[in-house]
Short mmCIF file of C-alpha atoms in Angstrom, two decimals:
data_model
loop_
_atom_site.label_atom_id
_atom_site.label_comp_id
_atom_site.label_asym_id
_atom_site.label_seq_id
_atom_site.Cartn_x
_atom_site.Cartn_y
_atom_site.Cartn_z
CA MET A 1 82.43 125.81 159.33
CA ASN A 2 81.90 126.09 162.33
CA GLU A 3 84.20 129.42 163.42
CA TYR A 4 85.81 127.90 166.56
CA LEU A 5 86.77 124.56 164.86
CA GLN A 6 88.78 126.56 162.26
CA SER A 7 90.10 128.49 164.79
CA VAL A 8 91.64 125.24 166.39
CA ALA A 9 92.43 124.05 163.05
CA ASN A 10 94.44 127.09 161.84
CA ALA A 11 96.51 126.41 165.63
CA LEU A 12 97.09 122.95 165.01
CA LYS A 13 98.03 123.85 161.70
CA ASP A 14 100.70 126.40 162.55
CA ARG A 15 102.11 124.67 165.22
CA HIS A 16 102.69 121.13 163.66
CA ALA A 17 102.92 121.85 160.12
CA ALA A 18 99.73 120.04 159.93
CA GLY A 19 97.71 119.41 156.46
CA LEU A 20 94.17 120.17 156.57
CA ILE A 21 91.20 117.90 154.55
CA GLU A 22 87.70 119.04 154.14
CA TYR A 23 85.36 116.47 152.74
CA ARG A 24 81.76 116.83 153.32
CA ASP A 25 82.42 119.67 155.80
CA GLN A 26 84.05 116.98 157.85
CA LEU A 27 87.16 118.62 158.78
CA SER A 28 90.83 116.28 159.48
CA LEU A 29 94.38 117.47 160.25
CA VAL A 30 96.68 115.00 158.77
CA ILE A 31 99.91 115.08 160.93
CA SER A 32 102.97 112.56 161.52
CA PRO A 33 103.28 109.82 164.46
CA GLU A 34 105.39 112.54 166.56
CA ASP A 35 103.14 115.32 167.13
CA LEU A 36 100.24 112.60 167.97
CA GLN A 37 101.42 113.16 171.45
CA PRO A 38 101.39 116.64 171.74
CA VAL A 39 98.09 117.34 169.02
CA CYS A 40 96.01 115.06 171.58
CA LEU A 41 97.36 116.33 174.90
CA ALA A 42 96.70 120.45 172.94
CA LEU A 43 92.69 118.84 172.23
CA ARG A 44 92.38 118.04 175.61
CA ASP A 45 93.53 120.27 177.60
CA GLU A 46 93.33 123.47 175.81
CA PHE A 47 91.00 123.01 172.53
CA SER A 48 88.09 121.16 175.06
CA PHE A 49 88.20 117.69 172.57
CA GLU A 50 86.99 116.22 175.82
CA MET A 51 85.67 112.48 174.23
CA LEU A 52 87.73 110.37 171.79
CA SER A 53 84.64 109.20 169.71
CA ALA A 54 86.53 106.88 167.70
CA GLN A 55 89.47 105.53 166.20
CA THR A 56 90.50 102.91 163.08
CA ALA A 57 92.59 102.34 161.03
CA VAL A 58 92.62 102.14 157.05
CA ASP A 59 94.62 100.27 154.89
CA TYR A 60 95.36 101.20 151.69
CA TRP A 61 97.83 97.88 150.35
CA PRO A 62 99.55 97.83 148.11
CA GLN A 63 100.63 100.80 148.40
CA GLN A 64 103.81 101.14 150.87
CA GLU A 65 104.53 105.28 151.50
CA PRO A 66 102.31 105.47 153.39
CA ARG A 67 100.12 101.78 153.96
CA PHE A 68 98.04 102.85 156.38
CA HIS A 69 96.86 105.81 157.86
CA MET A 70 95.32 106.05 161.81
CA LEU A 71 92.06 107.87 161.98
CA TYR A 72 91.25 109.57 165.44
CA PHE A 73 87.69 111.44 166.06
CA PHE A 74 87.42 113.65 168.99
CA TYR A 75 84.27 114.80 169.88
CA SER A 76 83.93 118.63 171.94
CA LEU A 77 81.11 118.39 174.45
CA ALA A 78 81.29 122.14 175.41
CA HIS A 79 80.80 123.23 171.29
CA ASN A 80 79.36 120.25 169.99
CA ILE A 81 82.03 119.58 166.95
CA ARG A 82 84.04 117.02 166.23
CA LEU A 83 87.37 116.91 164.67
CA GLY A 84 89.48 114.16 163.07
CA LEU A 85 92.92 113.56 162.98
CA ARG A 86 94.91 111.38 160.38
CA VAL A 87 98.42 109.96 161.01
CA PRO A 88 99.83 108.35 157.61
CA LEU A 89 102.07 105.29 158.49
CA ASN A 90 104.74 103.60 155.96
CA GLY A 91 105.64 99.81 155.78
CA ASN A 92 104.46 96.92 156.82
CA ALA A 93 104.54 96.66 160.83
CA PRO A 94 104.17 100.50 161.81
CA THR A 95 104.35 101.81 165.62
CA LEU A 96 103.21 104.50 166.99
CA PRO A 97 103.14 106.34 170.43
CA SER A 98 99.89 105.06 172.22
CA ILE A 99 97.19 107.76 173.33
CA GLU A 100 95.94 105.44 175.99
CA GLY A 101 97.44 107.92 178.48
CA ILE A 102 95.32 111.03 176.97
CA TYR A 103 92.15 109.14 176.35
CA PRO A 104 91.78 105.93 178.63
CA ASN A 105 89.54 104.71 176.37
CA ALA A 106 91.97 104.22 173.58
CA ASN A 107 93.05 101.01 175.52
CA TRP A 108 90.24 98.88 173.69
CA HIS A 109 90.51 100.96 170.36
CA GLU A 110 94.14 100.18 170.21
CA ARG A 111 94.14 96.93 171.38
CA GLU A 112 91.38 96.25 168.42
CA ILE A 113 93.73 98.20 165.84
CA TRP A 114 96.53 95.78 166.83
CA ASP A 115 94.46 92.52 166.32
CA MET A 116 92.55 93.87 163.26
CA PHE A 117 95.47 95.74 161.20
CA GLY A 118 98.39 94.90 162.92
CA ILE A 119 99.72 98.35 164.30
CA ARG A 120 101.80 98.07 167.58
CA PHE A 121 101.44 101.12 170.00
CA GLU A 122 104.48 102.02 172.15
CA GLY A 123 103.62 102.65 175.45
CA HIS A 124 100.48 101.15 175.84
CA SER A 125 100.05 99.15 178.97
CA ASP A 126 98.05 95.72 177.65
CA LEU A 127 98.34 95.38 173.88
CA ARG A 128 96.91 91.78 173.86
CA ARG A 129 94.13 90.38 170.74
CA ILE A 130 91.01 91.59 171.60
CA LEU A 131 88.61 89.83 169.19
CA MET A 132 90.13 86.76 167.45
CA PRO A 133 91.90 83.88 169.70
CA TYR A 134 95.24 84.32 170.93
CA ASP A 135 96.69 81.70 168.82
CA TRP A 136 95.59 83.42 165.65
CA GLU A 137 97.61 84.08 162.98
CA GLY A 138 97.56 87.22 161.04
CA HIS A 139 95.61 90.47 161.28
CA PRO A 140 92.30 90.29 159.34
CA LEU A 141 91.15 93.34 158.57
CA ARG A 142 94.51 93.97 156.21
CA LYS A 143 94.13 94.18 152.74
CA ASP A 144 96.06 90.87 151.65
CA TYR A 145 94.52 89.13 153.98
CA PRO A 146 91.96 86.73 151.49
CA LEU A 147 88.64 86.05 153.04
CA GLY A 148 88.32 82.60 154.21
CA TYR A 149 86.65 80.99 151.21
CA GLU A 150 88.15 82.36 148.31
CA GLU A 151 91.21 85.10 147.48
CA VAL A 152 89.30 88.07 146.53
CA GLN A 153 89.93 89.30 143.08
CA PHE A 154 91.17 93.02 142.68
CA THR A 155 91.93 94.82 139.46
CA PHE A 156 95.46 94.46 140.80
CA ASN A 157 95.85 91.02 140.97
CA TYR A 158 93.12 89.90 138.56
CA ASP A 159 95.26 87.91 136.14
CA GLU A 160 97.13 86.46 138.46
CA ILE A 161 93.97 84.65 139.95
CA ASP A 162 92.39 83.97 136.92
CA GLN A 163 95.09 81.88 135.72
CA ARG A 164 94.58 79.41 138.53
CA LYS A 165 90.51 79.91 137.92
CA PRO A 166 89.16 76.73 136.83
CA TYR A 167 86.47 77.50 134.36
CA ALA A 168 87.84 76.96 129.84
CA LYS A 169 89.65 79.42 128.73
CA GLU A 170 89.97 80.54 125.01
CA MET B 1 104.28 88.79 156.63
CA PHE B 2 101.99 87.76 159.09
CA ASP B 3 104.02 88.05 162.73
CA LYS B 4 102.52 84.90 164.88
CA THR B 5 100.99 86.49 168.34
CA HIS B 6 100.91 83.50 170.76
CA VAL B 7 100.10 84.73 174.26
CA THR B 8 101.49 82.08 177.19
CA LEU B 9 100.02 82.22 180.06
CA ASP B 10 102.93 83.93 181.78
CA GLU B 11 102.02 87.02 179.76
CA LEU B 12 98.49 87.15 181.36
CA ARG B 13 100.16 86.43 184.46
CA HIS B 14 99.90 90.74 185.10
CA LEU B 15 96.07 90.50 184.92
CA ILE B 16 95.81 88.29 188.22
CA SER B 17 96.33 89.71 191.38
CA ASP B 18 98.90 87.90 193.58
CA ARG B 19 95.85 87.67 196.41
CA ALA B 20 93.86 85.21 194.02
CA LEU B 21 97.00 82.84 193.01
CA GLU B 22 97.52 82.23 196.84
CA GLY B 23 93.62 81.43 197.89
CA ASP B 24 92.47 84.16 199.57
CA THR B 25 90.16 84.88 196.66
CA VAL B 26 88.16 83.40 194.32
CA LEU B 27 88.34 83.52 190.44
CA LEU B 28 85.13 82.86 188.84
CA ASN B 29 84.42 82.83 185.28
CA MET B 30 80.75 84.28 184.11
CA GLY B 31 79.48 83.04 181.12
CA PRO B 32 80.02 82.45 177.92
CA GLN B 33 76.44 81.79 177.55
CA HIS B 34 75.14 80.22 174.67
CA PRO B 35 76.22 82.05 171.07
CA SER B 36 72.70 83.15 170.25
CA THR B 37 71.96 84.65 173.82
CA HIS B 38 72.05 89.07 172.88
CA GLY B 39 76.06 90.06 173.46
CA VAL B 40 77.52 87.44 174.61
CA LEU B 41 81.09 88.08 176.89
CA ARG B 42 83.23 86.37 179.13
CA LEU B 43 83.97 87.65 182.27
CA LEU B 44 86.66 86.71 184.59
CA LEU B 45 85.41 87.90 188.39
CA GLU B 46 87.54 88.08 191.29
CA LEU B 47 85.77 87.73 194.12
CA ASP B 48 86.64 88.77 197.88
CA GLY B 49 83.63 87.08 199.52
CA GLU B 50 80.50 88.18 198.04
CA ALA B 51 82.64 91.69 196.39
CA VAL B 52 83.14 91.85 193.07
CA ILE B 53 86.90 93.46 193.33
CA ASN B 54 88.36 93.02 189.97
CA CYS B 55 86.87 92.40 186.52
CA ILE B 56 88.42 91.12 183.34
CA PRO B 57 86.49 91.24 180.25
CA ASP B 58 86.61 89.00 177.44
CA VAL B 59 84.49 89.85 174.44
CA GLY B 60 84.70 88.77 170.30
CA PHE B 61 82.60 85.74 170.67
CA LEU B 62 79.61 87.36 168.32
CA HIS B 63 82.37 89.12 165.84
CA THR B 64 82.11 87.13 162.72
CA GLY B 65 84.03 89.61 160.34
CA VAL B 66 81.23 91.71 158.32
CA GLU B 67 83.51 94.66 157.85
CA LYS B 68 85.96 92.15 156.04
CA ASN B 69 83.22 90.66 154.02
CA MET B 70 81.94 94.04 153.02
CA GLU B 71 85.23 94.98 151.67
CA ALA B 72 83.97 92.48 148.73
CA LYS B 73 80.78 93.67 148.05
CA THR B 74 79.28 96.74 146.09
CA TYR B 75 76.92 98.66 148.45
CA GLU B 76 73.46 96.90 147.22
CA LYS B 77 74.76 93.92 148.68
CA ALA B 78 76.59 95.25 151.19
CA GLU B 79 73.63 96.59 152.73
CA VAL B 80 71.94 93.53 153.81
CA MET B 81 74.43 92.54 155.77
CA THR B 82 73.94 95.62 158.33
CA ASP B 83 70.67 93.74 159.13
CA ARG B 84 72.39 90.60 160.61
CA LEU B 85 75.29 93.09 162.62
CA ASP B 86 72.28 93.46 165.54
CA TYR B 87 69.33 91.60 165.09
CA LEU B 88 67.57 93.97 167.93
CA ASN B 89 68.31 97.15 166.03
CA THR B 90 68.44 96.38 162.04
CA VAL B 91 67.09 99.59 161.42
CA GLY B 92 69.13 101.34 162.78
CA ASN B 93 72.13 99.77 161.60
CA THR B 94 71.11 99.82 158.11
CA LEU B 95 69.84 103.22 158.74
CA VAL B 96 73.47 104.65 159.59
CA TYR B 97 74.92 102.87 157.04
CA CYS B 98 72.92 104.59 154.63
CA LEU B 99 73.30 108.10 155.50
CA ALA B 100 76.96 107.33 154.95
CA ILE B 101 76.68 105.98 151.76
CA GLU B 102 74.53 108.68 150.72
CA LYS B 103 77.29 111.78 152.05
CA LEU B 104 80.14 109.40 150.54
CA VAL B 105 78.65 109.94 146.63
CA ASP B 106 77.16 113.07 147.52
CA LEU B 107 73.19 111.64 146.89
CA ASP B 108 70.26 114.06 147.20
CA VAL B 109 67.39 111.60 148.48
CA PRO B 110 64.08 113.03 148.82
CA PRO B 111 62.82 112.36 152.13
CA ARG B 112 59.59 109.91 151.62
CA ALA B 113 62.99 107.51 150.22
#
Protein backbone atom coordinates (compact mmCIF):
# COMPACT_ATOMS: atom_id res chain seq x y z
CA MET A 1 0.00 0.00 0.00
CA ASN A 2 0.98 3.59 -0.57
CA GLU A 3 3.20 4.91 2.26
CA TYR A 4 1.47 8.26 2.45
CA LEU A 5 -1.95 6.62 2.66
CA GLN A 6 -0.67 4.35 5.41
CA SER A 7 0.63 7.31 7.41
CA VAL A 8 -2.70 9.17 7.02
CA ALA A 9 -4.62 6.10 8.16
CA ASN A 10 -2.36 5.57 11.17
CA ALA A 11 -2.57 9.23 12.21
CA LEU A 12 -6.37 9.24 12.09
CA LYS A 13 -6.54 5.85 13.75
CA ASP A 14 -4.57 7.11 16.74
CA ARG A 15 -6.47 10.39 16.98
CA HIS A 16 -10.06 9.14 16.68
CA ALA A 17 -9.83 5.44 17.58
CA ALA A 18 -10.88 4.58 14.05
CA GLY A 19 -11.09 1.06 12.70
CA LEU A 20 -9.25 0.07 9.54
CA ILE A 21 -10.63 -2.09 6.75
CA GLU A 22 -8.47 -3.15 3.85
CA TYR A 23 -10.25 -4.94 1.05
CA ARG A 24 -8.74 -5.58 -2.40
CA ASP A 25 -6.16 -2.84 -1.86
CA GLN A 26 -8.82 -0.28 -0.91
CA LEU A 27 -8.44 1.29 2.50
CA SER A 28 -11.43 2.41 4.59
CA LEU A 29 -11.58 4.00 8.03
CA VAL A 30 -14.50 3.25 10.33
CA ILE A 31 -15.41 6.17 12.58
CA SER A 32 -18.32 7.26 14.74
CA PRO A 33 -20.72 10.06 13.67
CA GLU A 34 -19.28 12.48 16.27
CA ASP A 35 -15.82 12.21 14.71
CA LEU A 36 -17.08 12.79 11.17
CA GLN A 37 -16.59 16.53 10.90
CA PRO A 38 -13.15 16.64 12.61
CA VAL A 39 -11.93 13.78 10.40
CA CYS A 40 -13.20 15.48 7.22
CA LEU A 41 -11.56 18.76 8.24
CA ALA A 42 -8.28 16.99 8.92
CA LEU A 43 -8.48 15.14 5.60
CA ARG A 44 -9.09 18.34 3.66
CA ASP A 45 -6.75 20.76 5.42
CA GLU A 46 -4.03 18.55 6.84
CA PHE A 47 -3.75 15.53 4.52
CA SER A 48 -4.67 17.26 1.22
CA PHE A 49 -7.67 15.16 0.24
CA GLU A 50 -9.11 17.99 -1.83
CA MET A 51 -12.03 16.14 -3.35
CA LEU A 52 -15.07 14.26 -2.11
CA SER A 53 -15.47 11.92 -5.07
CA ALA A 54 -18.51 9.99 -3.86
CA GLN A 55 -20.86 9.73 -0.94
CA THR A 56 -23.43 6.99 -0.51
CA ALA A 57 -25.07 4.69 2.01
CA VAL A 58 -25.71 0.97 2.49
CA ASP A 59 -28.76 -0.55 4.16
CA TYR A 60 -28.12 -3.73 6.17
CA TRP A 61 -31.77 -4.28 7.07
CA PRO A 62 -33.11 -6.26 9.02
CA GLN A 63 -30.00 -5.81 11.12
CA GLN A 64 -30.65 -2.79 13.36
CA GLU A 65 -27.31 -2.05 14.97
CA PRO A 66 -25.92 -0.76 12.79
CA ARG A 67 -28.64 -0.63 10.16
CA PHE A 68 -26.99 1.87 7.81
CA HIS A 69 -23.44 2.58 6.87
CA MET A 70 -22.63 5.99 5.42
CA LEU A 71 -19.77 5.84 2.96
CA TYR A 72 -17.50 8.69 1.91
CA PHE A 73 -14.77 8.42 -0.70
CA PHE A 74 -12.07 11.04 -0.77
CA TYR A 75 -9.52 11.63 -3.49
CA SER A 76 -6.21 13.40 -3.12
CA LEU A 77 -5.23 15.18 -6.32
CA ALA A 78 -1.76 15.92 -4.95
CA HIS A 79 -0.91 12.29 -4.13
CA ASN A 80 -3.28 10.45 -6.50
CA ILE A 81 -4.69 8.24 -3.75
CA ARG A 82 -8.16 7.42 -2.52
CA LEU A 83 -9.47 6.85 0.99
CA GLY A 84 -12.87 5.60 2.16
CA LEU A 85 -14.72 6.54 5.34
CA ARG A 86 -17.40 4.37 6.87
CA VAL A 87 -19.83 5.65 9.51
CA PRO A 88 -22.12 2.99 11.06
CA LEU A 89 -25.56 4.33 12.05
CA ASN A 90 -28.11 2.65 14.33
CA GLY A 91 -31.88 2.63 14.03
CA ASN A 92 -34.49 3.34 11.37
CA ALA A 93 -34.26 7.13 11.18
CA PRO A 94 -30.64 8.06 11.84
CA THR A 95 -29.17 11.55 11.72
CA LEU A 96 -25.59 12.61 11.38
CA PRO A 97 -23.80 15.92 10.85
CA SER A 98 -23.67 17.33 7.35
CA ILE A 99 -20.25 17.87 5.79
CA GLU A 100 -21.60 20.41 3.33
CA GLY A 101 -19.58 23.15 5.05
CA ILE A 102 -16.35 21.24 4.46
CA TYR A 103 -16.98 19.76 1.01
CA PRO A 104 -19.66 21.86 -0.76
CA ASN A 105 -20.48 19.15 -3.30
CA ALA A 106 -21.89 17.08 -0.43
CA ASN A 107 -25.02 19.24 -0.78
CA TRP A 108 -26.51 17.20 -3.61
CA HIS A 109 -25.06 13.90 -2.37
CA GLU A 110 -26.78 14.38 0.99
CA ARG A 111 -30.04 15.36 -0.68
CA GLU A 112 -29.90 12.13 -2.68
CA ILE A 113 -29.14 10.04 0.40
CA TRP A 114 -32.01 11.67 2.28
CA ASP A 115 -34.26 10.95 -0.70
CA MET A 116 -33.18 7.35 -1.22
CA PHE A 117 -32.39 6.15 2.32
CA GLY A 118 -34.10 8.59 4.69
CA ILE A 119 -30.93 9.53 6.57
CA ARG A 120 -31.15 13.09 7.91
CA PHE A 121 -28.23 15.51 7.87
CA GLU A 122 -28.01 18.13 10.59
CA GLY A 123 -26.85 21.53 9.39
CA HIS A 124 -27.65 20.91 5.73
CA SER A 125 -28.73 24.14 4.02
CA ASP A 126 -31.49 22.75 1.80
CA LEU A 127 -32.47 19.15 2.57
CA ARG A 128 -35.16 18.41 -0.03
CA ARG A 129 -35.81 15.36 -2.17
CA ILE A 130 -33.74 15.51 -5.31
CA LEU A 131 -34.80 12.58 -7.51
CA MET A 132 -38.27 11.58 -6.36
CA PRO A 133 -41.30 13.92 -6.40
CA TYR A 134 -41.82 16.02 -3.27
CA ASP A 135 -45.02 14.14 -2.31
CA TRP A 136 -43.39 10.71 -2.53
CA GLU A 137 -43.80 8.45 0.48
CA GLY A 138 -40.94 6.32 1.70
CA HIS A 139 -37.32 6.05 0.69
CA PRO A 140 -36.89 3.70 -2.27
CA LEU A 141 -33.39 2.33 -1.74
CA ARG A 142 -34.17 0.96 1.71
CA LYS A 143 -34.13 -2.81 1.75
CA ASP A 144 -37.64 -2.96 3.26
CA TYR A 145 -39.08 -0.90 0.40
CA PRO A 146 -40.57 -3.34 -2.09
CA LEU A 147 -40.21 -3.22 -5.85
CA GLY A 148 -43.36 -2.05 -7.58
CA TYR A 149 -44.67 -5.27 -8.99
CA GLU A 150 -44.03 -7.70 -6.18
CA GLU A 151 -42.34 -7.89 -2.83
CA VAL A 152 -38.92 -9.38 -3.24
CA GLN A 153 -38.52 -12.81 -1.74
CA PHE A 154 -35.31 -12.92 0.25
CA THR A 155 -34.18 -15.69 2.56
CA PHE A 156 -35.44 -13.84 5.63
CA ASN A 157 -39.02 -13.47 4.34
CA TYR A 158 -39.19 -16.56 2.09
CA ASP A 159 -41.79 -18.48 4.12
CA GLU A 160 -43.97 -15.46 4.81
CA ILE A 161 -44.30 -14.62 1.12
CA ASP A 162 -44.47 -18.24 0.04
CA GLN A 163 -47.69 -18.66 2.05
CA ARG A 164 -49.64 -16.15 -0.04
CA LYS A 165 -48.23 -17.14 -3.42
CA PRO A 166 -50.97 -18.48 -5.69
CA TYR A 167 -49.52 -21.80 -6.76
CA ALA A 168 -50.42 -25.39 -5.88
CA LYS A 169 -48.74 -26.42 -2.63
CA GLU A 170 -48.38 -29.96 -1.45
CA MET B 1 -42.17 3.25 9.21
CA PHE B 2 -41.63 5.94 6.57
CA ASP B 3 -42.19 9.52 7.59
CA LYS B 4 -44.19 11.38 4.99
CA THR B 5 -42.29 14.23 3.47
CA HIS B 6 -44.59 16.79 2.00
CA VAL B 7 -42.99 20.03 0.91
CA THR B 8 -45.20 23.10 0.97
CA LEU B 9 -44.73 26.24 -1.09
CA ASP B 10 -43.61 28.10 2.03
CA GLU B 11 -40.75 25.65 2.49
CA LEU B 12 -39.58 26.34 -1.07
CA ARG B 13 -39.90 30.08 -0.59
CA HIS B 14 -36.23 30.55 0.38
CA LEU B 15 -35.11 29.50 -3.09
CA ILE B 16 -36.66 32.55 -4.74
CA SER B 17 -35.37 36.07 -4.15
CA ASP B 18 -37.58 38.96 -3.02
CA ARG B 19 -36.89 40.80 -6.27
CA ALA B 20 -38.57 38.03 -8.27
CA LEU B 21 -41.71 38.16 -6.15
CA GLU B 22 -41.97 41.92 -6.58
CA GLY B 23 -41.75 41.57 -10.36
CA ASP B 24 -38.35 43.21 -10.58
CA THR B 25 -36.85 40.13 -12.20
CA VAL B 26 -38.48 37.43 -14.33
CA LEU B 27 -38.78 33.74 -13.39
CA LEU B 28 -38.48 31.49 -16.42
CA ASN B 29 -38.88 27.73 -16.66
CA MET B 30 -36.42 26.10 -19.03
CA GLY B 31 -37.47 22.55 -19.77
CA PRO B 32 -38.09 19.76 -19.04
CA GLN B 33 -38.00 18.63 -22.64
CA HIS B 34 -39.52 15.45 -23.97
CA PRO B 35 -38.39 12.37 -21.96
CA SER B 36 -36.57 10.94 -24.97
CA THR B 37 -34.12 13.83 -25.21
CA HIS B 38 -30.73 13.35 -23.59
CA GLY B 39 -30.20 14.57 -20.08
CA VAL B 40 -33.60 16.01 -19.29
CA LEU B 41 -33.62 18.54 -16.51
CA ARG B 42 -35.65 21.55 -15.57
CA LEU B 43 -33.98 24.85 -14.80
CA LEU B 44 -35.87 27.56 -13.01
CA LEU B 45 -34.04 30.69 -14.11
CA GLU B 46 -34.25 34.12 -12.59
CA LEU B 47 -33.58 36.76 -15.24
CA ASP B 48 -32.59 40.36 -14.82
CA GLY B 49 -33.09 41.57 -18.36
CA GLU B 50 -30.98 39.12 -20.36
CA ALA B 51 -28.63 38.16 -17.53
CA VAL B 52 -29.30 34.97 -15.60
CA ILE B 53 -28.81 35.89 -11.95
CA ASN B 54 -30.01 32.68 -10.30
CA CYS B 55 -30.66 29.11 -11.38
CA ILE B 56 -32.51 26.37 -9.52
CA PRO B 57 -31.95 22.97 -11.13
CA ASP B 58 -34.58 20.25 -10.80
CA VAL B 59 -33.26 16.81 -11.73
CA GLY B 60 -34.53 13.24 -11.50
CA PHE B 61 -36.70 12.99 -14.61
CA LEU B 62 -34.70 10.07 -15.96
CA HIS B 63 -34.36 8.32 -12.61
CA THR B 64 -35.95 4.91 -13.13
CA GLY B 65 -34.68 3.02 -10.10
CA VAL B 66 -32.25 0.79 -11.98
CA GLU B 67 -30.17 0.35 -8.83
CA LYS B 68 -33.22 -0.92 -6.92
CA ASN B 69 -34.04 -3.38 -9.70
CA MET B 70 -30.46 -4.63 -9.79
CA GLU B 71 -30.60 -5.52 -6.10
CA ALA B 72 -33.03 -8.31 -6.94
CA LYS B 73 -31.07 -9.75 -9.85
CA THR B 74 -28.05 -11.99 -10.29
CA TYR B 75 -24.83 -10.46 -11.61
CA GLU B 76 -25.47 -11.77 -15.14
CA LYS B 77 -29.04 -10.47 -15.22
CA ALA B 78 -28.08 -7.06 -13.89
CA GLU B 79 -25.34 -6.69 -16.47
CA VAL B 80 -27.80 -5.96 -19.32
CA MET B 81 -29.38 -3.17 -17.25
CA THR B 82 -26.13 -1.22 -17.23
CA ASP B 83 -26.52 -0.83 -21.01
CA ARG B 84 -29.83 0.95 -20.49
CA LEU B 85 -28.53 3.56 -18.06
CA ASP B 86 -27.30 5.79 -20.82
CA TYR B 87 -27.69 4.72 -24.42
CA LEU B 88 -24.84 6.94 -25.57
CA ASN B 89 -22.28 5.22 -23.34
CA THR B 90 -23.42 1.62 -22.99
CA VAL B 91 -19.94 0.14 -23.27
CA GLY B 92 -18.50 2.44 -20.62
CA ASN B 93 -21.16 1.65 -18.05
CA THR B 94 -20.95 -2.10 -18.70
CA LEU B 95 -17.16 -2.06 -18.49
CA VAL B 96 -17.22 -0.32 -15.13
CA TYR B 97 -19.83 -2.75 -13.83
CA CYS B 98 -17.85 -5.79 -15.02
CA LEU B 99 -14.60 -4.49 -13.53
CA ALA B 100 -16.35 -3.92 -10.21
CA ILE B 101 -17.80 -7.44 -10.16
CA GLU B 102 -14.45 -8.95 -11.14
CA LYS B 103 -12.81 -7.10 -8.28
CA LEU B 104 -15.56 -8.09 -5.86
CA VAL B 105 -15.38 -11.84 -6.53
CA ASP B 106 -11.62 -11.73 -7.22
CA LEU B 107 -11.80 -13.09 -10.76
CA ASP B 108 -8.70 -13.20 -12.91
CA VAL B 109 -10.05 -12.62 -16.40
CA PRO B 110 -7.71 -13.02 -19.41
CA PRO B 111 -7.23 -9.80 -21.43
CA ARG B 112 -8.95 -11.12 -24.57
CA ALA B 113 -12.17 -11.65 -22.62
